[in-house]
Coordinates of C-alpha atoms in Angstrom, one line a residue:
X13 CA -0.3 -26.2 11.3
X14 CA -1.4 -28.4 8.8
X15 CA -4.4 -26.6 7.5
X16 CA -2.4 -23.6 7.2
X17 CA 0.3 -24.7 5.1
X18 CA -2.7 -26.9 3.6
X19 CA -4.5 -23.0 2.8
X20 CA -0.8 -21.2 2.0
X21 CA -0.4 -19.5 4.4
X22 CA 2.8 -21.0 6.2
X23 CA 5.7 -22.7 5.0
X24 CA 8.9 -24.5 5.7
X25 CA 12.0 -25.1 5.2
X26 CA 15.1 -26.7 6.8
X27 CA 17.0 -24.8 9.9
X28 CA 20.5 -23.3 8.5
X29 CA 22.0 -24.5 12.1
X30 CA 20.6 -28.3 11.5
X31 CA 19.2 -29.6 8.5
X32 CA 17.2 -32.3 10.2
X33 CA 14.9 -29.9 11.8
X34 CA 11.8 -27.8 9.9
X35 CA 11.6 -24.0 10.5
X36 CA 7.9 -22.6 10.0
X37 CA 7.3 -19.4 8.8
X38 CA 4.3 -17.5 8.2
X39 CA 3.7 -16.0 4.3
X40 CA 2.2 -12.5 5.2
X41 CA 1.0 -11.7 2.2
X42 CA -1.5 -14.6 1.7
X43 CA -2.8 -13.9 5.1
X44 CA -4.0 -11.2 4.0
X45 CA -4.9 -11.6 0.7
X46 CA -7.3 -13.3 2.6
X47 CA -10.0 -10.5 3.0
X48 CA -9.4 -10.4 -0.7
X49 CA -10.8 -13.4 -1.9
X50 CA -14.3 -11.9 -2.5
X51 CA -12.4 -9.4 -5.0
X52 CA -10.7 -12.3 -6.5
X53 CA -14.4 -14.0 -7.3
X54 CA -15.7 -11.0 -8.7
X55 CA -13.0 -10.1 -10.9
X56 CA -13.1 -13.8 -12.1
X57 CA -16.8 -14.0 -12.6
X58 CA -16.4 -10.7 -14.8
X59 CA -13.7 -11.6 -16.6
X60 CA -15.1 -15.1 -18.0
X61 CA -18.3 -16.0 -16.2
X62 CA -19.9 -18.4 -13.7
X63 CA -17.7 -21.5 -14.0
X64 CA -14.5 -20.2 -13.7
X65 CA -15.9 -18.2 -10.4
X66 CA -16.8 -21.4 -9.2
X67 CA -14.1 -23.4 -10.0
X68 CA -11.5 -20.7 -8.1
X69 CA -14.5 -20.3 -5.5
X70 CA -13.4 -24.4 -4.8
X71 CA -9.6 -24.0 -5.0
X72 CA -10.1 -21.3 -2.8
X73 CA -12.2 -23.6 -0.1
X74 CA -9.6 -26.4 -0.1
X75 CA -6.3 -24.2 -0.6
X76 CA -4.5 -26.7 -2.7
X77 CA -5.8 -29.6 -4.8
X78 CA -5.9 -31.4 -8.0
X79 CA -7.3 -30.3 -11.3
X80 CA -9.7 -33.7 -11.4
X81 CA -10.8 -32.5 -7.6
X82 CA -11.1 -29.0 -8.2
X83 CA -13.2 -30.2 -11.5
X84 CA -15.3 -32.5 -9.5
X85 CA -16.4 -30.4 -6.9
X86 CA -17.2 -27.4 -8.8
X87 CA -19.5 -29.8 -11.1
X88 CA -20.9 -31.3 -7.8
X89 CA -21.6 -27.2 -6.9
X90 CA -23.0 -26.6 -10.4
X91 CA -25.4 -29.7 -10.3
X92 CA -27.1 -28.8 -7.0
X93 CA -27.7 -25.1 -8.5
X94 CA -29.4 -26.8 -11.7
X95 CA -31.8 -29.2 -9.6
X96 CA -29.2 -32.2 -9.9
X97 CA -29.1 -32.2 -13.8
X98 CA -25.7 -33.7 -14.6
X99 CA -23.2 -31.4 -16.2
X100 CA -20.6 -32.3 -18.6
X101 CA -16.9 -31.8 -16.5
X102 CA -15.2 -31.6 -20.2
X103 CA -16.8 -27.8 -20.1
X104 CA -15.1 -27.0 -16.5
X105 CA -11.1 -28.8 -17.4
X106 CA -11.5 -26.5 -21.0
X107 CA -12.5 -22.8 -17.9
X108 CA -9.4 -24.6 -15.6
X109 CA -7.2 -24.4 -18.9
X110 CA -7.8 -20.5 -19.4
X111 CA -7.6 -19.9 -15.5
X112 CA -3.9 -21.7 -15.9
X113 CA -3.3 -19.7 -19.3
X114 CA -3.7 -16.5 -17.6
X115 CA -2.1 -17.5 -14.6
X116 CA -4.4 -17.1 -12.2
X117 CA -3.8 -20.4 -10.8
X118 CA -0.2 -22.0 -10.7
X119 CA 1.2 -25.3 -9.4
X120 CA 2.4 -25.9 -6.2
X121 CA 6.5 -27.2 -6.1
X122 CA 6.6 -30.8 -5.9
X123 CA 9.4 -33.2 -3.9
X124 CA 12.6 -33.3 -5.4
X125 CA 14.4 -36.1 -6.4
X126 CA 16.7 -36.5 -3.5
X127 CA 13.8 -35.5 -0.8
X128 CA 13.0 -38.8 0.5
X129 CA 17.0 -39.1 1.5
X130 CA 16.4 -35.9 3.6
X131 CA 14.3 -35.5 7.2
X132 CA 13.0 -32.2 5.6
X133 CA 12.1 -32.5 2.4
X134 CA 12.9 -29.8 -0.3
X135 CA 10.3 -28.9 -3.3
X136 CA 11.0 -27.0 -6.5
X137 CA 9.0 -26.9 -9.6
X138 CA 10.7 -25.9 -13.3
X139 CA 9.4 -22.6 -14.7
X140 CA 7.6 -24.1 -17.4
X141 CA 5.5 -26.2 -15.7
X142 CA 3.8 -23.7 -13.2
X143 CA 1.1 -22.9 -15.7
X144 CA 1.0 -26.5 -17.4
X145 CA -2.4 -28.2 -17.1
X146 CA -1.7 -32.0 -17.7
X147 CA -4.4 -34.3 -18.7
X148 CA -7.6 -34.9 -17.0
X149 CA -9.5 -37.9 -17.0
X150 CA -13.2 -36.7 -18.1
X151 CA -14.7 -40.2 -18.2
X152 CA -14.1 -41.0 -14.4
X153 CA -15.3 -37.4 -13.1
X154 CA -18.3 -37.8 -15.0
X155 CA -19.3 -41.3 -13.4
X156 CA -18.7 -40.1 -9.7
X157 CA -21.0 -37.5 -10.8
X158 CA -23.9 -39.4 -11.7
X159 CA -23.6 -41.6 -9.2
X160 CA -24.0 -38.9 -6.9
X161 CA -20.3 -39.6 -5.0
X162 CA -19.1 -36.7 -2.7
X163 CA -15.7 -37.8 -3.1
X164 CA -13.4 -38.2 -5.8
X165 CA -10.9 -41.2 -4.4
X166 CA -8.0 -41.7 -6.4
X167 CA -7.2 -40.4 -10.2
X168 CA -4.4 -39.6 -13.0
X169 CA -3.4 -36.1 -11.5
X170 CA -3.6 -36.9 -8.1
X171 CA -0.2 -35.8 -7.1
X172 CA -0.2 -32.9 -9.3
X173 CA -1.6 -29.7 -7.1
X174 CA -2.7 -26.1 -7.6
X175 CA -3.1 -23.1 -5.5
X176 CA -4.3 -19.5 -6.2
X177 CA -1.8 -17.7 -7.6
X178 CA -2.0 -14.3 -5.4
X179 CA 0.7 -12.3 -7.5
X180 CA -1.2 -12.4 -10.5
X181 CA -4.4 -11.1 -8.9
X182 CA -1.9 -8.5 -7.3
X183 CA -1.5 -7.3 -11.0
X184 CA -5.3 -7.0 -12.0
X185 CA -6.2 -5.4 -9.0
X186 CA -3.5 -2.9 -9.5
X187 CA -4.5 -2.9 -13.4
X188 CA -8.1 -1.8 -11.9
X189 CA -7.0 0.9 -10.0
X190 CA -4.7 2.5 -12.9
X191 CA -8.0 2.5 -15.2
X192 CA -10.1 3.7 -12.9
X193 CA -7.1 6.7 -12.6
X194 CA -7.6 7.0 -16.2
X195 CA -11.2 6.7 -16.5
X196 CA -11.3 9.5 -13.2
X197 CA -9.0 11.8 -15.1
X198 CA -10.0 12.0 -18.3
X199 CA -13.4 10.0 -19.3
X200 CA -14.7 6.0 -19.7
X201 CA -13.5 6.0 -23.3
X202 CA -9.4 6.8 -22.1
X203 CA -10.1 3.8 -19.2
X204 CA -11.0 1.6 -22.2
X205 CA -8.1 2.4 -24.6
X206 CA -5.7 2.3 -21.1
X207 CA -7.1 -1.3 -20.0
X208 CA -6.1 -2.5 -23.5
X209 CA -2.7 -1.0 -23.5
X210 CA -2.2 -2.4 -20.0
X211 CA -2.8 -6.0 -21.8
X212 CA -0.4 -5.5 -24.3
X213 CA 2.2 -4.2 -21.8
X214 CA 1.4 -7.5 -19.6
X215 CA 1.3 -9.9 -22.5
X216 CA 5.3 -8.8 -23.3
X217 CA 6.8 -8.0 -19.8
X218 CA 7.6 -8.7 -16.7
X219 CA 4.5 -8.1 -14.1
X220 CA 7.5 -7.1 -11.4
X221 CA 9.7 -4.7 -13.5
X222 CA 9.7 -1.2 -12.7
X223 CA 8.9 -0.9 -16.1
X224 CA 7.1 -2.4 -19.3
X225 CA 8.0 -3.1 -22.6
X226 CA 7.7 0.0 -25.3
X227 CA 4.8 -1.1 -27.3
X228 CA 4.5 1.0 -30.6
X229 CA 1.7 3.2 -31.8
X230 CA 1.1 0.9 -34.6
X231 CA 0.7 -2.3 -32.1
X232 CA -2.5 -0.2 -30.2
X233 CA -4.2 0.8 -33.5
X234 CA -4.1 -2.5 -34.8
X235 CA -5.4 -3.8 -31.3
X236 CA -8.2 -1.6 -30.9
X237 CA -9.6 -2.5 -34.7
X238 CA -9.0 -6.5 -33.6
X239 CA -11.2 -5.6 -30.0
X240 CA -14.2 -4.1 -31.6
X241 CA -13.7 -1.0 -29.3
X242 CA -16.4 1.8 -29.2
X243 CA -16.4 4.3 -32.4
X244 CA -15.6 6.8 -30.5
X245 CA -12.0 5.4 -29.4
X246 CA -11.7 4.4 -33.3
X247 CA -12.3 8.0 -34.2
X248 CA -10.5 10.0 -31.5
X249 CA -7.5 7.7 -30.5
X250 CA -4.6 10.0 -31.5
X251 CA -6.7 12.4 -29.1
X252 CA -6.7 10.1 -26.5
X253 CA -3.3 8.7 -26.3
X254 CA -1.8 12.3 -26.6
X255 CA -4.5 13.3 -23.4
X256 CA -3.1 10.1 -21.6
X257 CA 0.7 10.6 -22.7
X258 CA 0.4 14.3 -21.8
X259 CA -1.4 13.9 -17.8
X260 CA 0.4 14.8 -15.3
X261 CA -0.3 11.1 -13.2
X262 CA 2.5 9.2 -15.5
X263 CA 0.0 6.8 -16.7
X264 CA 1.7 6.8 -20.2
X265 CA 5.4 7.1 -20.7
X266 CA 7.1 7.8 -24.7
X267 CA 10.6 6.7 -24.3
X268 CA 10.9 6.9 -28.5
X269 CA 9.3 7.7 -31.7
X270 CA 10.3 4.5 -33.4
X271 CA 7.1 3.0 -35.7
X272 CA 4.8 6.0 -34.9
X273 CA 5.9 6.3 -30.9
X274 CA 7.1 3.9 -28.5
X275 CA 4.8 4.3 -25.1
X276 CA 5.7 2.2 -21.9
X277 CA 4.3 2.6 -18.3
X278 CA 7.0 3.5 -15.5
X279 CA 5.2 1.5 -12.5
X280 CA 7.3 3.1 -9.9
X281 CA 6.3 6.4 -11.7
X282 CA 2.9 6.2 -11.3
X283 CA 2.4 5.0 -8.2
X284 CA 4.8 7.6 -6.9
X285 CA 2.1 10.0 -8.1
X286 CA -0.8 7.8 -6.6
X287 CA 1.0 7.2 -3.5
X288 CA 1.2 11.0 -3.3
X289 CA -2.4 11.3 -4.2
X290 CA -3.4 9.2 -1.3
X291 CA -1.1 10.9 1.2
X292 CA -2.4 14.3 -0.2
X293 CA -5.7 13.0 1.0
X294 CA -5.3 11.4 4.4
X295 CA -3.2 15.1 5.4
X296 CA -6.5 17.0 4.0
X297 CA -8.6 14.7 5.8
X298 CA -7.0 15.1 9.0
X299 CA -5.5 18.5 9.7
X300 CA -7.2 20.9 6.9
X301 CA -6.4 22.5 3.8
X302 CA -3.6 24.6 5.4
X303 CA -1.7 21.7 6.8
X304 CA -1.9 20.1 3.0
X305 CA -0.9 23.2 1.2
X306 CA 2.5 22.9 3.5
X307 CA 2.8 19.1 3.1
X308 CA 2.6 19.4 -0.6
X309 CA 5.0 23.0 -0.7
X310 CA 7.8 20.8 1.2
X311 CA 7.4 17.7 -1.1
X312 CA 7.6 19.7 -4.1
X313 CA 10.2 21.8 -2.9
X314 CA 12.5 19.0 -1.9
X315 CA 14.1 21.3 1.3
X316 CA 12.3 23.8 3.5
X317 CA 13.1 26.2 6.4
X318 CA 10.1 27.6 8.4
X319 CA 9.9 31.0 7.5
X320 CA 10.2 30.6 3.8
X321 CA 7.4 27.4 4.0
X322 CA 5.1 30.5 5.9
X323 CA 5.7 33.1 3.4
X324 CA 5.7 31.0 0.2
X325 CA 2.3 28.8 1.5
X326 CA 0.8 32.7 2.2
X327 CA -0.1 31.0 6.0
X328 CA 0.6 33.2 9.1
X329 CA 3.0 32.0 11.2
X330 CA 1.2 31.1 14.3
X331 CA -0.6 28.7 12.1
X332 CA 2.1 27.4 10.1
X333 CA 4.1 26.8 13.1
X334 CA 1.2 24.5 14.5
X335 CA 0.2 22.7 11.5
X336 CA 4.0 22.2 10.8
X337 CA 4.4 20.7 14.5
X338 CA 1.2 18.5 13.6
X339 CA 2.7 16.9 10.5
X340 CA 5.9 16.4 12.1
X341 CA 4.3 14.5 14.7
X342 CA 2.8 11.9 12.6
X343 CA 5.3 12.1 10.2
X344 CA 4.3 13.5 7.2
X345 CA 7.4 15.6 7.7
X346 CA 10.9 15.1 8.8
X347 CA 14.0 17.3 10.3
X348 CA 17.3 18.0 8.8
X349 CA 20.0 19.8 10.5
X350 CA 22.8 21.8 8.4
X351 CA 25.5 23.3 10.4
X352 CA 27.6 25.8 9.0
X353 CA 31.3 26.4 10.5
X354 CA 32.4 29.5 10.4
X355 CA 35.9 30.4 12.4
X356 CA 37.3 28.4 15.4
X357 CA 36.1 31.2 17.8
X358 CA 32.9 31.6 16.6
X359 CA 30.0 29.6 17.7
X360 CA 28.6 26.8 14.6
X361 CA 25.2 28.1 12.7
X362 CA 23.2 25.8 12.5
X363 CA 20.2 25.8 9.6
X364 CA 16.7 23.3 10.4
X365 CA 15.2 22.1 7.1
X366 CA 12.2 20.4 6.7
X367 CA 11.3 17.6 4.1
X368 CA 9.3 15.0 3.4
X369 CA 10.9 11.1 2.8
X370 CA 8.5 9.5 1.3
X371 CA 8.8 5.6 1.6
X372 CA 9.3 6.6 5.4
X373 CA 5.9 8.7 5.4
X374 CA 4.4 5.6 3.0
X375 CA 5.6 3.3 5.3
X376 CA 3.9 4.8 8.5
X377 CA 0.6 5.1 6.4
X378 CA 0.9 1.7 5.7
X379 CA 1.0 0.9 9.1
X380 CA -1.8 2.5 10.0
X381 CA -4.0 1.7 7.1
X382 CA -3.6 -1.6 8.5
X383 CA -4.4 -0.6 12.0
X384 CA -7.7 1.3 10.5
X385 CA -8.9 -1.8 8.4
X386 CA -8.6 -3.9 11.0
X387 CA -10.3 -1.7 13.2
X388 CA -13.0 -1.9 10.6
X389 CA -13.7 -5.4 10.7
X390 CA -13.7 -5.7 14.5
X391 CA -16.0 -3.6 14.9
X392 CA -18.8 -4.4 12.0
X393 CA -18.0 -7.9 13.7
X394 CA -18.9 -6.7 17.2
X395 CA -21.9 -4.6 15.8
X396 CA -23.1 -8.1 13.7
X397 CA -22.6 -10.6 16.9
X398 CA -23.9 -8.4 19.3
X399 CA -27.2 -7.8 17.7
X400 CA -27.5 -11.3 16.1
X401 CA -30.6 -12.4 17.5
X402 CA -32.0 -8.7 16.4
X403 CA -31.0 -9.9 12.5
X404 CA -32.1 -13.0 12.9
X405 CA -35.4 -12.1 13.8
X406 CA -35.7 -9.2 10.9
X407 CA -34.1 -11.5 8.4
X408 CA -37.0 -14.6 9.1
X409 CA -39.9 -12.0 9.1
X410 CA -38.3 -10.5 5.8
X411 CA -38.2 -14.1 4.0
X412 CA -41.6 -14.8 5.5
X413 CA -43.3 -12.0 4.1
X414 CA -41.9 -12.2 0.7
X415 CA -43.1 -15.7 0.7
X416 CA -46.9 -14.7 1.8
X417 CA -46.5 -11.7 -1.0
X418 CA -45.6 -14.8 -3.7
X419 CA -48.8 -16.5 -2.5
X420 CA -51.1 -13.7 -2.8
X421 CA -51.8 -13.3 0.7
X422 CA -54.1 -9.8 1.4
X423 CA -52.0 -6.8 2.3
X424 CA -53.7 -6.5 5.6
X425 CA -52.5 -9.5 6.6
X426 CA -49.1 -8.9 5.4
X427 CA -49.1 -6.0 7.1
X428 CA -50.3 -6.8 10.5
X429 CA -47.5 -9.5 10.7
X430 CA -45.5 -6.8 9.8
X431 CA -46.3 -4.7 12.3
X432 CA -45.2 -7.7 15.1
X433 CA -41.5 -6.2 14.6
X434 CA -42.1 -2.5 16.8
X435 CA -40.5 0.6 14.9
X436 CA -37.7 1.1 17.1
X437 CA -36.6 -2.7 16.1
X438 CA -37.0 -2.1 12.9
X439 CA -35.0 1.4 13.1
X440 CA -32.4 -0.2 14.8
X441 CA -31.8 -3.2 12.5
X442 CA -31.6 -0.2 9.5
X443 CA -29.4 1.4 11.7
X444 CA -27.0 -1.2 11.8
X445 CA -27.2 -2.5 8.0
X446 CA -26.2 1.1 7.2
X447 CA -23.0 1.6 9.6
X448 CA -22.5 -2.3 8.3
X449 CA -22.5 -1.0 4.6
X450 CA -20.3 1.9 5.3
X451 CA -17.7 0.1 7.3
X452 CA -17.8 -2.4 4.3
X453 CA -17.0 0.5 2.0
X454 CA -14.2 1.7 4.7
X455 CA -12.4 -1.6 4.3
X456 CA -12.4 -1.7 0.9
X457 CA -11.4 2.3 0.6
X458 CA -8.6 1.0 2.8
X459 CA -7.1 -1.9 1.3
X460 CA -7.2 0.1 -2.1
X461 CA -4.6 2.8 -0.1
X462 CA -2.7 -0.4 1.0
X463 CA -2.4 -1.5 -2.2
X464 CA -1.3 1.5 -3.7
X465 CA 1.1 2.3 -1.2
X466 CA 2.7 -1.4 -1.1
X467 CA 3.1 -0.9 -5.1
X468 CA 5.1 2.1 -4.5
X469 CA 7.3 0.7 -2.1
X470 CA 7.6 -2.9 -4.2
X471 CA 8.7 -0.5 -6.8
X472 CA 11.3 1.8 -5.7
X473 CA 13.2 -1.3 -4.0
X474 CA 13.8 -2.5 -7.4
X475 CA 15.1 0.7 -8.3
X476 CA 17.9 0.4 -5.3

């Protein structure tokens, strides 16, 4: 239990039936944001460089700790990668101060004042704190460090701690995906001009409001001539923000024409459109292009009855009938009965619609997203244990043989030790890295979906 809430993943809190006792809850989120993490290093390492990867690679390890530890270890990491030479920590506390700037990292609450009077105690932090890096005691770090010490002991910031602040990296990777939308449905040069808008609508609003703050057509010129952006962008941006403006995905909104045009992004919007997207895909995928033709006719169409969904999709009805039978089986579509009264002798008409309610239909994707991912990993798990000795063995002869090849060893020679793996070893270890790599690529192709489709639902429950 410890190590978890240690690692953010559970918390606490006092019982509402007796104060003296500590309810434990787990925070679903972070678990899974654990299968993230590797995203989370990558998008760091891109975004600033090597340090700050390995300074959030640390945080990560230990799930909370101080700045001066956090520090101390990555330095410790950097040292053994540079054959022990001694790095200067000041360089690593300036990378901890941007990581806090941009809150990717925030501090954890800390006791309250009246906590020691309590059997459970209570934390809370102030708002403006959470991002506040207090001062770090370089001097110290840098001693431990050359006297070779694997521990820190005891310092200034000791009892001040930071976590990984998942929400914010929730943002980015959501950022990604809405560039890559523009990037996919126009050109590179749109995801560039896009990425910088989305940093001027995240520098002056909320990350979990529906929508941003109008930024004016003025505010992205003069941005794009600060940025040094490609000639091309310079040249053609009226083009480009019309194109993006104009597409039918949402990705810009003009609410007003105020200093040139006021342009804001509607986040419940556009991932309405890319939830759809996403949906649109899975039906295609698993009943055809007729089934998706009907899914999409009832969506669009709000209300449906079976005969007019056959004759307006141009399917016959034998087919729309069974395709319409398969979506309403795994809910892509759902049933609505009208009844019309007539007189009190007469017998009630009643009229079957079809529709499609999407945060139900999301919701049941979501569902089984997760079901599919983690499908996924138990299997590239099972594939990887099971044939572990296999790897092993390929992955020693591998390293050897480079080695020899470094040392200018004949190719006979390399070759005949070569040939002590048979073919139908070597076939199957190929075999395996492949359906490895693609189930790789099926877990991340998945947890993009999830995201998306969480977003949409985040969203809309705002808008309630």
């Amino acid at each position: 239990m410890a190590v978890m809430i240690q690692h953010n993943l559970v918390k606490f809190q006092a019982s509402e039936r007796n104060n003296n006792v500590a309810e434990y809850s787990m925070i679903h989120h972070n678990v899974y944001c654990l299968i993230r993490y590797p995203k989370y290093l990558y998008m760091i390492k891109r975004i600033y460089g090597t340090s700050e990867e390995i300074l959030l690679e640390i945080l990560l390890n230990l799930g909370q700790a101080s700045a001066s530890n956090v520090i101390f270890h990555s330095a410790n990491r950097l040292n053994e990668a540079n054959d022990g030479e001694v790095l200067n920590p000041s360089a690593l506390h300036q990378s901890f101060q941007r990581l806090a700037q941009d809150n990717f990292i925030i501090r954890c609450p800390k006791l309250a004042e009246n906590a020691t009077l309590l059997k459970v105690p209570t934390l809370e932090i102030e708002e403006k704190e959470k991002f506040a890096v207090p001062n770090v005691e370089i001097e110290p770090i840098a001693r431990m460090l050359k006297e070779k010490a694997t521990q820190l002991g005891e310092h200034c910031d000791s009892e001040i701690i930071w976590r990984v602040n998942h929400e914010r990296f929730d943002v980015e990777l959501r950022n990604v995906i809405l560039v890559n939308a523009a990037a996919r449905r126009v050109d590179t040069t749109a995801g560039e001009l896009y990425h910088l808008i989305l940093n001027l609508w995240r520098e002056n609003s909320n990350p979990d409001s529906p929508a941003t703050t109008p930024v004016s057509y003025n505010v992205i010129k003069d941005a794009i001539r600060k940025n040094d952006s490609s000639p091309i962008l310079l040249e053609h941006f009226d083009h480009y923000l019309r194109v993006l403006h104009e597409d039918s995905a949402g990705l810009i909104d003009k609410p007003g024409d105020a200093g040139g045009g006021q342009f804001n992004l509607d986040y419940s919007k556009v991932f309405e459109n890319l939830a759809c997207a996403s949906l649109d895909s899975i039906v295609l995928e698993r009943f055809g292009s007729k089934a998706l033709r009907l899914f999409r006719l009832t969506r669009i169409q709000k209300f449906m009855e079976q005969d007019q969904m056959q004759n307006v999709a141009m399917i016959p009805a034998k087919e729309a009938k069974m395709f319409t039978y398969k979506l309403l089986e795994h809910n892509f579509l759902q049933i609505k009965e009208l009844k019309k009264g007539t007189s009190n002798f007469a017998p009630v008409k009643s009229f079957i619609l079809y529709h499609v309610d999407l945060p139900q239909v999301v919701r049941t994707t979501l569902e089984a997203s997760y079901k599919g991912l983690f499908n996924a990993m138990v299997r590239q798990m099972h594939d990887l244990t099971e044939n572990k000795r296999l790897l092993e063995k390929h992955a020693m002869l591998e390293s050897m043989l480079d080695r020899l090849k470094g040392d200018g060893v004949p190719d006979d020679e390399i070759a005949e030790l070569s040939d002590t793996m048979p073919p139908a070893e070597k076939s199957l270890v190929e075999k395996i890295h492949l359906m490895s790599d693609n189930l790789t690529l099926g877990q991340t192709q998945a947890d993009e979906t999830i995201l998306i489709l969480e977003s949409y639902l985040k969203f809309i429950s705002k808008e309630l």
